[in-house]
Coordinates of C-alpha atoms (C1' of nucleotides) in Angstrom, one line a residue:
Chain O
M1 CA -5.1 0.8 -6.5
A2 CA -3.7 3.1 -4.2
K3 CA -3.1 7.1 -5.9
N4 CA 0.6 6.5 -5.6
Q5 CA 0.8 3.4 -6.0
S6 CA -0.5 2.8 -9.8
T7 CA 1.7 6.7 -10.6
E8 CA 4.2 4.8 -9.6
D9 CA 3.7 1.4 -11.4
Y10 CA 3.0 3.1 -14.6
L11 CA 5.9 5.0 -14.8
K12 CA 7.9 2.2 -13.6
G13 CA 7.0 0.1 -16.7
I14 CA 7.2 3.2 -19.2
Y15 CA 11.1 3.4 -18.6
K16 CA 11.2 -0.3 -18.5
L17 CA 9.9 -0.7 -21.8
Q18 CA 11.2 2.4 -23.8
H19 CA 15.1 1.3 -23.0
N20 CA 15.6 0.8 -26.1
G21 CA 14.4 4.1 -28.3
K22 CA 12.1 6.9 -27.4
G23 CA 8.2 6.7 -27.0
V24 CA 6.2 3.2 -25.7
A25 CA 2.7 2.2 -27.3
T26 CA 0.1 1.8 -24.8
S27 CA -1.3 -1.4 -25.7
E28 CA 2.6 -2.7 -24.7
L29 CA 2.4 -0.7 -21.4
A30 CA -1.7 -2.2 -20.9
K31 CA 0.0 -5.3 -21.3
H32 CA 3.0 -5.0 -18.8
L33 CA 0.6 -3.6 -16.6
K34 CA -1.8 -6.5 -16.7
I35 CA -4.5 -3.7 -17.9
G36 CA -7.4 -2.8 -20.6
D37 CA -5.8 -0.6 -22.9
G38 CA -8.5 1.9 -22.7
S39 CA -7.6 1.9 -18.6
V40 CA -3.7 3.1 -20.0
T41 CA -5.1 5.9 -22.1
G42 CA -7.0 7.6 -19.4
M43 CA -4.3 7.3 -16.8
I44 CA -2.1 8.1 -19.1
K45 CA -3.9 11.4 -19.4
K46 CA -3.4 12.5 -16.1
L47 CA 0.3 12.1 -15.8
A48 CA 0.7 14.1 -18.0
A49 CA -1.4 16.3 -16.4
K50 CA 1.1 16.1 -13.9
R51 CA 4.2 16.5 -16.5
L52 CA 5.4 13.4 -15.5
V53 CA 5.0 11.8 -19.3
H54 CA 4.6 13.5 -22.8
H55 CA 1.7 12.0 -24.7
T56 CA 1.6 11.7 -28.5
P57 CA -2.0 10.5 -29.0
Y58 CA -2.1 7.3 -31.3
K59 CA 1.9 7.5 -31.1
G60 CA 3.2 7.0 -27.8
V61 CA 4.1 7.9 -24.1
S62 CA 7.7 9.0 -22.9
L63 CA 9.0 9.9 -19.7
T64 CA 9.7 13.6 -18.7
A65 CA 13.1 14.2 -16.6
S66 CA 10.8 14.3 -13.3
G67 CA 8.7 11.0 -14.7
K68 CA 12.4 9.4 -15.1
R69 CA 13.6 11.0 -11.6
L70 CA 10.7 9.2 -10.0
A71 CA 11.0 5.8 -11.8
V72 CA 14.6 5.5 -11.0
Q73 CA 13.7 6.2 -7.5
M74 CA 11.0 3.7 -7.6
I75 CA 13.7 1.0 -9.4
R76 CA 16.1 1.7 -6.8
R77 CA 13.8 1.0 -3.9
H78 CA 12.8 -2.2 -5.7
R79 CA 16.4 -3.4 -5.5
L80 CA 17.4 -2.0 -2.2
W81 CA 14.1 -4.1 -0.8
E82 CA 15.5 -7.2 -2.9
M83 CA 19.0 -7.4 -0.9
F84 CA 17.8 -7.1 2.3
L85 CA 15.5 -9.8 1.2
V86 CA 18.1 -11.7 0.8
K87 CA 20.9 -10.6 3.0
F88 CA 18.4 -10.1 6.0
L89 CA 15.7 -12.2 5.6
G90 CA 17.2 -15.3 4.1
Y91 CA 14.5 -15.4 0.6
R92 CA 16.2 -16.8 -2.4
W93 CA 16.5 -14.9 -5.0
D94 CA 13.8 -16.2 -6.9
E95 CA 11.0 -15.5 -4.6
I96 CA 12.1 -12.1 -3.9
H97 CA 10.1 -9.9 -7.2
D98 CA 6.8 -9.8 -5.8
E99 CA 7.4 -8.6 -1.6
A100 CA 9.9 -5.7 -3.1
E101 CA 6.7 -5.1 -5.4
R102 CA 4.7 -3.8 -2.5
L103 CA 7.9 -2.8 0.0
E104 CA 8.9 -0.5 -2.3
H105 CA 5.6 2.0 -2.7
V106 CA 5.8 2.4 1.2
T107 CA 9.2 3.5 1.3
S108 CA 10.0 7.0 2.4
Q109 CA 13.3 8.9 1.4
E110 CA 14.2 8.3 4.9
M111 CA 13.9 4.7 4.7
E112 CA 15.6 4.3 1.4
R113 CA 18.7 5.7 2.9
R114 CA 18.8 3.7 6.0
L115 CA 17.9 1.1 4.0
D116 CA 21.1 1.5 1.7
K117 CA 23.6 2.1 4.5
A118 CA 22.1 -0.8 6.7
L119 CA 23.4 -3.3 3.4
G120 CA 26.6 -1.5 2.9
Y121 CA 25.8 0.7 0.0
P122 CA 25.3 -2.2 -2.3
K123 CA 26.1 -1.7 -6.4
V124 CA 23.7 -4.3 -7.4
D125 CA 20.7 -6.5 -6.2
P126 CA 20.4 -9.9 -5.9
H127 CA 20.1 -10.4 -9.6
G128 CA 22.5 -8.9 -10.4
D129 CA 20.4 -6.0 -11.8
P130 CA 22.5 -2.4 -10.9
I131 CA 20.8 0.3 -8.2
P132 CA 20.9 3.6 -8.9
T133 CA 22.3 6.0 -6.8
M134 CA 20.0 8.3 -5.1
N135 CA 20.8 11.2 -7.3
G136 CA 19.4 8.1 -10.3
E137 CA 22.4 8.2 -12.1
F138 CA 23.0 4.5 -12.8
D139 CA 26.8 2.6 -12.4
G140 CA 27.4 1.7 -16.5
T141 CA 28.4 -1.8 -16.3
A142 CA 27.9 -3.4 -19.8
Y143 CA 26.0 -6.5 -20.5
S144 CA 24.1 -8.2 -23.2
P145 CA 21.1 -10.3 -23.7
L146 CA 21.7 -14.1 -23.9
S147 CA 19.9 -14.0 -26.9
E148 CA 22.4 -11.9 -28.7
F149 CA 25.1 -14.5 -28.7
E150 CA 26.7 -17.1 -31.1
V151 CA 27.7 -20.6 -30.9
G152 CA 31.4 -21.0 -29.2
D153 CA 31.1 -17.5 -27.1
R154 CA 31.7 -18.5 -23.6
V155 CA 29.9 -16.3 -21.2
K156 CA 29.2 -15.1 -17.8
I157 CA 25.5 -14.7 -16.2
I158 CA 25.5 -11.2 -14.6
R159 CA 21.9 -10.7 -14.5
V160 CA 18.3 -12.0 -14.5
D161 CA 15.3 -9.9 -15.5
D162 CA 13.3 -10.2 -12.7
D163 CA 10.5 -10.8 -14.5
Q164 CA 7.4 -13.0 -15.2
G165 CA 7.5 -17.2 -14.6
V166 CA 11.9 -16.1 -15.6
L167 CA 12.8 -16.2 -12.4
Q168 CA 11.8 -20.0 -11.3
L169 CA 12.8 -21.2 -14.3
A170 CA 16.3 -20.2 -14.7
A171 CA 16.7 -21.1 -11.2
T172 CA 15.2 -24.7 -12.1
L173 CA 17.6 -24.9 -15.1
G174 CA 20.5 -24.0 -12.7
L175 CA 21.2 -20.6 -14.5
G176 CA 22.0 -18.5 -11.2
L177 CA 24.1 -15.5 -11.1
N178 CA 28.0 -15.7 -12.1
K179 CA 27.2 -19.0 -13.8
N180 CA 29.2 -19.7 -16.7
L181 CA 27.8 -21.5 -19.6
T182 CA 28.8 -22.0 -23.4
V183 CA 26.6 -21.6 -26.3
K184 CA 26.4 -24.9 -28.1
E185 CA 23.7 -24.7 -30.9
K186 CA 21.0 -22.2 -31.6
M187 CA 18.3 -22.3 -34.0
K188 CA 17.7 -20.2 -37.0
F189 CA 14.1 -20.3 -37.2
D190 CA 12.8 -19.3 -33.5
G191 CA 16.1 -18.0 -31.5
S192 CA 16.5 -21.0 -29.0
M193 CA 19.3 -22.2 -27.7
I194 CA 21.1 -25.5 -25.9
V195 CA 23.6 -24.5 -23.7
K196 CA 26.2 -26.4 -21.6
V197 CA 26.6 -25.0 -18.3
G198 CA 28.6 -27.2 -15.6
P199 CA 28.2 -30.8 -16.7
K200 CA 25.4 -30.5 -18.6
E201 CA 23.6 -28.9 -21.1
Q202 CA 20.3 -27.2 -21.4
F203 CA 17.6 -26.0 -23.4
I204 CA 16.9 -22.0 -23.9
S205 CA 13.9 -20.7 -25.6
Q206 CA 14.4 -17.3 -27.3
R207 CA 11.9 -15.7 -24.2
I208 CA 14.3 -16.9 -21.4
A209 CA 17.7 -16.0 -23.2
K210 CA 16.4 -12.9 -24.5
S211 CA 15.5 -12.0 -20.2
I212 CA 19.3 -13.4 -19.2
F213 CA 21.9 -10.7 -19.5
V214 CA 26.1 -11.7 -19.9
R215 CA 28.7 -10.6 -20.5
V216 CA 31.7 -12.8 -22.1
V217 CA 34.2 -14.4 -20.6
Chain T
M1 CA -7.1 3.7 0.0
A2 CA -6.6 0.3 -1.1
K3 CA -9.5 -2.6 0.1
N4 CA -7.3 -4.4 2.8
Q5 CA -5.5 -1.3 4.2
S6 CA -8.7 -0.2 5.2
T7 CA -9.9 -3.3 6.7
E8 CA -7.2 -4.0 8.6
D9 CA -6.9 -0.3 10.3
Y10 CA -11.2 -0.8 11.4
L11 CA -9.9 -4.0 12.7
K12 CA -7.0 -2.8 14.7
G13 CA -8.6 0.6 15.7
I14 CA -11.5 -1.6 17.4
Y15 CA -9.2 -4.2 18.9
K16 CA -7.3 -0.8 20.3
L17 CA -10.3 0.7 21.7
Q18 CA -12.1 -2.3 23.1
H19 CA -9.3 -3.3 25.6
N20 CA -11.8 -2.5 28.6
G21 CA -15.2 -4.1 28.1
K22 CA -17.1 -5.0 24.5
G23 CA -18.7 -2.8 22.2
V24 CA -16.8 0.5 20.7
A25 CA -18.9 3.1 19.7
T26 CA -19.0 4.6 16.1
S27 CA -18.2 8.0 16.6
E28 CA -15.1 6.7 19.0
L29 CA -13.6 4.6 16.3
A30 CA -14.4 7.1 14.0
K31 CA -12.2 9.9 15.7
H32 CA -9.4 7.7 15.7
L33 CA -9.5 6.9 12.4
K34 CA -9.6 10.4 11.9
I35 CA -13.0 9.3 9.2
G36 CA -16.0 10.8 9.1
D37 CA -19.0 9.1 11.4
G38 CA -21.1 8.4 8.5
S39 CA -18.3 6.7 6.8
V40 CA -17.6 4.5 9.6
T41 CA -21.1 3.2 9.8
G42 CA -21.1 2.3 5.9
M43 CA -17.5 0.5 6.3
I44 CA -18.6 -1.4 9.3
K45 CA -21.4 -2.7 7.6
K46 CA -19.1 -4.6 5.3
L47 CA -16.9 -5.9 7.5
A48 CA -20.2 -7.4 9.1
A49 CA -20.7 -8.8 5.8
K50 CA -17.7 -10.9 6.2
R51 CA -18.5 -11.4 10.1
L52 CA -15.2 -9.7 10.8
V53 CA -16.8 -7.6 13.4
H54 CA -20.4 -7.6 15.7
H55 CA -22.7 -4.5 15.2
T56 CA -25.7 -4.1 16.6
P57 CA -27.1 -0.5 15.2
Y58 CA -27.0 2.6 17.8
K59 CA -24.6 0.1 20.0
G60 CA -21.3 -0.3 19.1
V61 CA -18.9 -2.8 17.3
S62 CA -17.3 -5.6 18.5
L63 CA -14.9 -8.1 16.6
T64 CA -15.9 -11.6 16.0
A65 CA -13.0 -14.6 16.5
S66 CA -12.0 -14.4 13.0
G67 CA -12.2 -10.2 13.2
K68 CA -9.7 -10.5 16.2
R69 CA -7.4 -13.2 14.7
L70 CA -6.6 -10.3 12.0
A71 CA -6.2 -7.5 13.9
V72 CA -3.7 -9.1 16.2
Q73 CA -2.3 -10.0 13.2
M74 CA -1.4 -6.7 12.0
I75 CA -0.7 -5.7 16.1
R76 CA 2.1 -8.4 15.7
R77 CA 3.1 -7.3 11.7
H78 CA 3.4 -3.3 13.3
R79 CA 5.9 -4.4 16.2
L80 CA 8.0 -6.8 14.3
W81 CA 8.9 -4.1 11.8
E82 CA 9.2 -1.8 14.9
M83 CA 11.9 -3.5 16.0
F84 CA 13.1 -4.0 12.6
L85 CA 13.1 -0.1 12.3
V86 CA 15.6 0.2 15.3
K87 CA 17.5 -2.5 15.3
F88 CA 18.4 -2.9 11.7
L89 CA 17.8 1.0 10.4
G90 CA 18.8 3.1 13.2
Y91 CA 15.7 4.7 14.0
R92 CA 15.0 6.4 17.1
W93 CA 12.0 4.6 18.8
D94 CA 9.9 7.8 18.4
E95 CA 10.5 8.2 14.1
I96 CA 9.0 4.2 13.6
H97 CA 5.5 4.7 14.1
D98 CA 4.5 6.3 11.1
E99 CA 7.3 4.1 9.0
A100 CA 5.9 0.6 10.2
E101 CA 1.9 1.5 9.9
R102 CA 3.3 1.7 6.3
L103 CA 5.1 -1.8 6.0
E104 CA 2.6 -3.5 8.0
H105 CA 0.0 -3.7 5.2
V106 CA 2.3 -4.8 2.6
T107 CA 3.5 -8.0 4.9
S108 CA 3.4 -11.9 3.7
Q109 CA 2.8 -14.4 5.9
E110 CA 6.2 -15.9 4.7
M111 CA 7.7 -12.4 5.1
E112 CA 6.3 -12.4 8.8
R113 CA 8.0 -15.6 9.7
R114 CA 11.0 -14.5 8.1
L115 CA 11.5 -10.8 10.0
D116 CA 10.8 -12.5 13.4
K117 CA 13.6 -15.1 13.0
A118 CA 15.8 -12.2 11.7
L119 CA 15.7 -10.4 14.7
G120 CA 15.6 -12.9 17.5
Y121 CA 12.2 -13.7 17.6
P122 CA 12.3 -10.3 19.9
K123 CA 9.1 -10.6 22.7
V124 CA 8.6 -7.1 23.3
D125 CA 8.9 -4.1 20.6
P126 CA 10.8 -1.1 21.2
H127 CA 8.3 0.4 23.0
G128 CA 7.8 -2.2 25.2
D129 CA 4.8 -3.6 24.1
P130 CA 4.5 -6.9 23.6
I131 CA 4.9 -8.5 20.2
P132 CA 2.1 -11.7 19.9
T133 CA 2.9 -15.2 18.7
M134 CA 1.5 -16.6 15.6
N135 CA -1.2 -17.7 16.9
G136 CA -2.5 -14.1 18.2
E137 CA -1.0 -14.7 22.4
F138 CA 0.1 -12.3 24.0
D139 CA 2.7 -12.7 26.8
G140 CA 0.8 -11.4 29.9
T141 CA 3.1 -9.3 31.6
A142 CA 1.3 -6.9 33.7
Y143 CA 1.7 -2.8 33.5
S144 CA -0.6 0.3 34.0
P145 CA -0.5 3.7 32.9
L146 CA 1.4 6.0 34.8
S147 CA -1.8 7.5 35.4
E148 CA -3.2 5.6 37.9
F149 CA -0.5 6.1 40.3
E150 CA 0.2 7.7 43.5
V151 CA 2.2 10.4 45.3
G152 CA 5.4 8.5 46.4
D153 CA 4.9 5.7 44.0
R154 CA 8.8 4.6 42.4
V155 CA 7.7 3.4 39.2
K156 CA 10.0 2.1 35.8
I157 CA 9.0 2.6 32.1
I158 CA 8.0 -0.4 29.9
R159 CA 6.6 1.1 26.4
V160 CA 4.9 3.8 25.9
D161 CA 2.0 4.0 23.6
D162 CA 2.9 4.4 20.2
D163 CA 0.5 7.3 19.2
Q164 CA -0.4 10.7 18.2
G165 CA 2.6 13.4 19.6
V166 CA 2.7 11.5 22.5
L167 CA 6.1 9.6 21.4
Q168 CA 7.9 12.8 20.3
L169 CA 6.6 14.3 23.7
A170 CA 8.3 11.5 25.4
A171 CA 11.6 11.2 24.1
T172 CA 11.8 15.0 24.8
L173 CA 10.8 15.2 28.1
G174 CA 13.5 12.4 29.0
L175 CA 10.6 9.1 29.8
G176 CA 12.9 6.6 27.8
L177 CA 12.1 2.7 28.1
N178 CA 13.3 1.8 30.8
K179 CA 14.0 5.0 32.7
N180 CA 12.9 5.1 36.4
L181 CA 10.7 7.5 38.4
T182 CA 9.4 9.0 41.5
V183 CA 5.7 10.5 41.5
K184 CA 6.3 13.9 43.5
E185 CA 2.7 15.3 42.8
K186 CA -0.7 14.2 41.4
M187 CA -3.7 16.8 40.9
K188 CA -6.8 16.3 42.0
F189 CA -8.7 18.2 40.0
D190 CA -7.1 17.4 36.0
G191 CA -5.1 14.3 36.8
S192 CA -1.8 15.8 35.8
M193 CA 1.7 15.1 37.8
I194 CA 4.7 15.8 38.5
V195 CA 7.2 13.9 38.5
K196 CA 11.2 13.0 39.2
V197 CA 13.3 11.6 36.4
G198 CA 16.9 11.5 36.9
P199 CA 17.9 14.5 38.3
K200 CA 14.9 16.7 37.6
E201 CA 11.5 17.1 38.1
Q202 CA 8.8 17.2 35.3
F203 CA 5.2 18.6 34.2
I204 CA 3.4 15.5 33.1
S205 CA -0.2 16.2 31.7
Q206 CA -2.8 13.7 32.3
R207 CA -3.3 12.8 28.9
I208 CA 0.0 11.9 28.9
A209 CA 0.5 10.2 31.7
K210 CA -2.3 7.8 30.4
S211 CA -0.2 6.7 27.4
I212 CA 3.0 5.7 29.5
F213 CA 3.0 2.5 31.3
V214 CA 4.8 1.1 34.2
R215 CA 5.7 -1.1 36.8
V216 CA 6.4 -0.3 40.2
V217 CA 10.0 -1.0 41.4
Chain M
dA1 C1' -44.9 10.4 29.5
dG2 C1' -42.7 14.4 26.3
dT3 C1' -39.7 17.1 24.8
dT4 C1' -34.4 18.0 23.9
dG5 C1' -29.8 17.2 22.6
dA6 C1' -26.5 13.7 21.3
dT7 C1' -25.2 10.1 18.6
dT8 C1' -26.0 6.9 14.9
dT9 C1' -27.6 6.1 10.3
dT10 C1' -29.3 6.8 5.8
dA11 C1' -29.0 9.3 1.8
dG12 C1' -26.6 11.3 -2.0
dG13 C1' -22.7 12.5 -4.0
dT14 C1' -17.5 12.9 -5.0
dG15 C1' -12.5 11.4 -6.9
dC16 C1' -10.3 7.4 -8.0
dA17 C1' -8.4 3.8 -10.8
dC18 C1' -10.8 0.1 -12.9
dC19 C1' -13.9 -2.2 -16.9
dT20 C1' -16.2 -3.0 -22.0
dA21 C1' -17.5 -2.2 -26.4
dA22 C1' -17.7 1.2 -29.4
dA23 C1' -15.7 5.1 -32.4
dT24 C1' -11.7 7.0 -34.1
dT25 C1' -7.6 7.2 -36.2
dT26 C1' -3.4 5.2 -38.5
dA27 C1' -0.3 2.0 -41.1
dG28 C1' 0.2 -1.4 -44.9
dG29 C1' -0.6 -3.9 -49.4
dT30 C1' -3.0 -3.6 -54.0
Chain Y
dA1 C1' -5.2 6.9 -53.8
dC2 C1' -8.3 3.8 -51.3
dC3 C1' -9.7 0.3 -48.2
dT4 C1' -9.3 -2.6 -44.2
dA5 C1' -7.1 -4.5 -40.4
dA6 C1' -4.9 -3.1 -36.3
dA7 C1' -4.2 0.2 -32.3
dT8 C1' -6.1 3.8 -30.0
dT9 C1' -8.8 6.9 -27.5
dT10 C1' -13.8 8.0 -26.5
dA11 C1' -17.9 7.2 -23.6
dG12 C1' -20.1 5.1 -20.2
dG13 C1' -20.4 2.3 -15.9
dT14 C1' -18.8 -0.2 -11.6
dG15 C1' -16.7 -0.5 -7.2
dC16 C1' -14.7 1.3 -3.3
dA17 C1' -13.7 4.6 0.4
dC18 C1' -14.3 8.2 1.7
dC19 C1' -17.2 13.3 2.3
dT20 C1' -21.2 16.9 4.2
dA21 C1' -25.7 17.2 5.7
dA22 C1' -30.4 15.2 6.9
dA23 C1' -33.4 12.0 9.4
dA24 C1' -33.6 7.9 12.8
dT25 C1' -33.3 6.4 17.1
dC26 C1' -31.4 6.8 22.0
dA27 C1' -31.5 8.6 26.6
dA28 C1' -32.0 11.6 30.0
dC29 C1' -34.5 15.1 33.0
dT30 C1' -37.9 17.8 34.1

DNA sequence: AGTTGATTTTAGGTGCACCTAAATTTAGGT
DNA sequence: ACCTAAATTTAGGTGCACCTAAAATCAACT
């Protein structure tokens, strides 16, 4: 894999996984990137040498300021391309992730600027994910995963994680952006749910419920 | 450099250089790709093993049918992206080559199809180069390099080679697409020219004259 | 035909991102 | 505290595209 390509994927991965607290376990990152644990350690060392991450052996990695700047830039480019794919090329929102993944790595600063302009400076991508500004700031609109809500809550879908098979699944279940739904049942033992979307009820596993982000309505 | 990336660049290079007759010398290809002669030989062997080129040692390389198909596909993608960069992002025609070069290597068949449609099925790119169809056929509009014309000929610029520094130079000299010009002088010894473009006369070296394609008007 | 000079291929080596398997460190239960 | 299981790092190795320098081949001129 090309030099920049890998660096960018690692940084983006670390950024994504560290949303909660601080360090990310190498094994966690390895699983995310679908790469062997040992390979990750090696790459982490190179990134640390370039001052893009902090590495405490056996403890985990976290992004430095410049690492974070790069990570957010990649996320911005990814989401701008997703917007392009939907608005200009007519893709569906569950088809765009992989295409955008490849495009984001061949995007110059100039192109990013022009793409943003051509799209009318969008604030969110087709999944509802906020698009950070050139300076790396996010619009702080609050939302939480569906999994944190309880029976009786009525919520609106704000964004859907563009990872793995979640999108295709969500699409087939009729769980689109801006759809309203009500939590009907929530299983104690595994966190899965039954929700009402429009006229019909739908079973949702915990994994999916953690990838669907909503706001009370 | 990534695996596909290289393969695609080699095939495109061979295609470009073999426009006249048959085989391309490895050294010629090496110069074009800015890569050492020895490296090219090695890569050629791999391409030959995949049946993308024919290689006669010490004689040269030429594309097989499937090699040519791939080469033309890359050219098509390159030119579609150039069109996108100009029409959607507002780039100037002399800024787009390198950006398109990177985009063409991350283009899926589906994306190529949709891009073509979104652009309104264009026949030529912003340099006037014909865009081949999905099946690899070219529209056979005839044009020749400016260098083949003589004093007194009045011609229109149909396309400009998107290579090296030619574009920037052409742009600064006021030699744009669809501009008309008249050949005023042609030097016997080195083939350079003086042409009249609009109100003023312009000196053009032979190298540039070989990269500007025109049709009599 | 033989030598010479240019072109081309071979040989050996680099850096990179990845892998597998073995060694090391850490953390949890008794 | 100790021992064990899991997580992590190290060690050694692969494939790839590239490089440089030496060897082989071709072509052209006497």
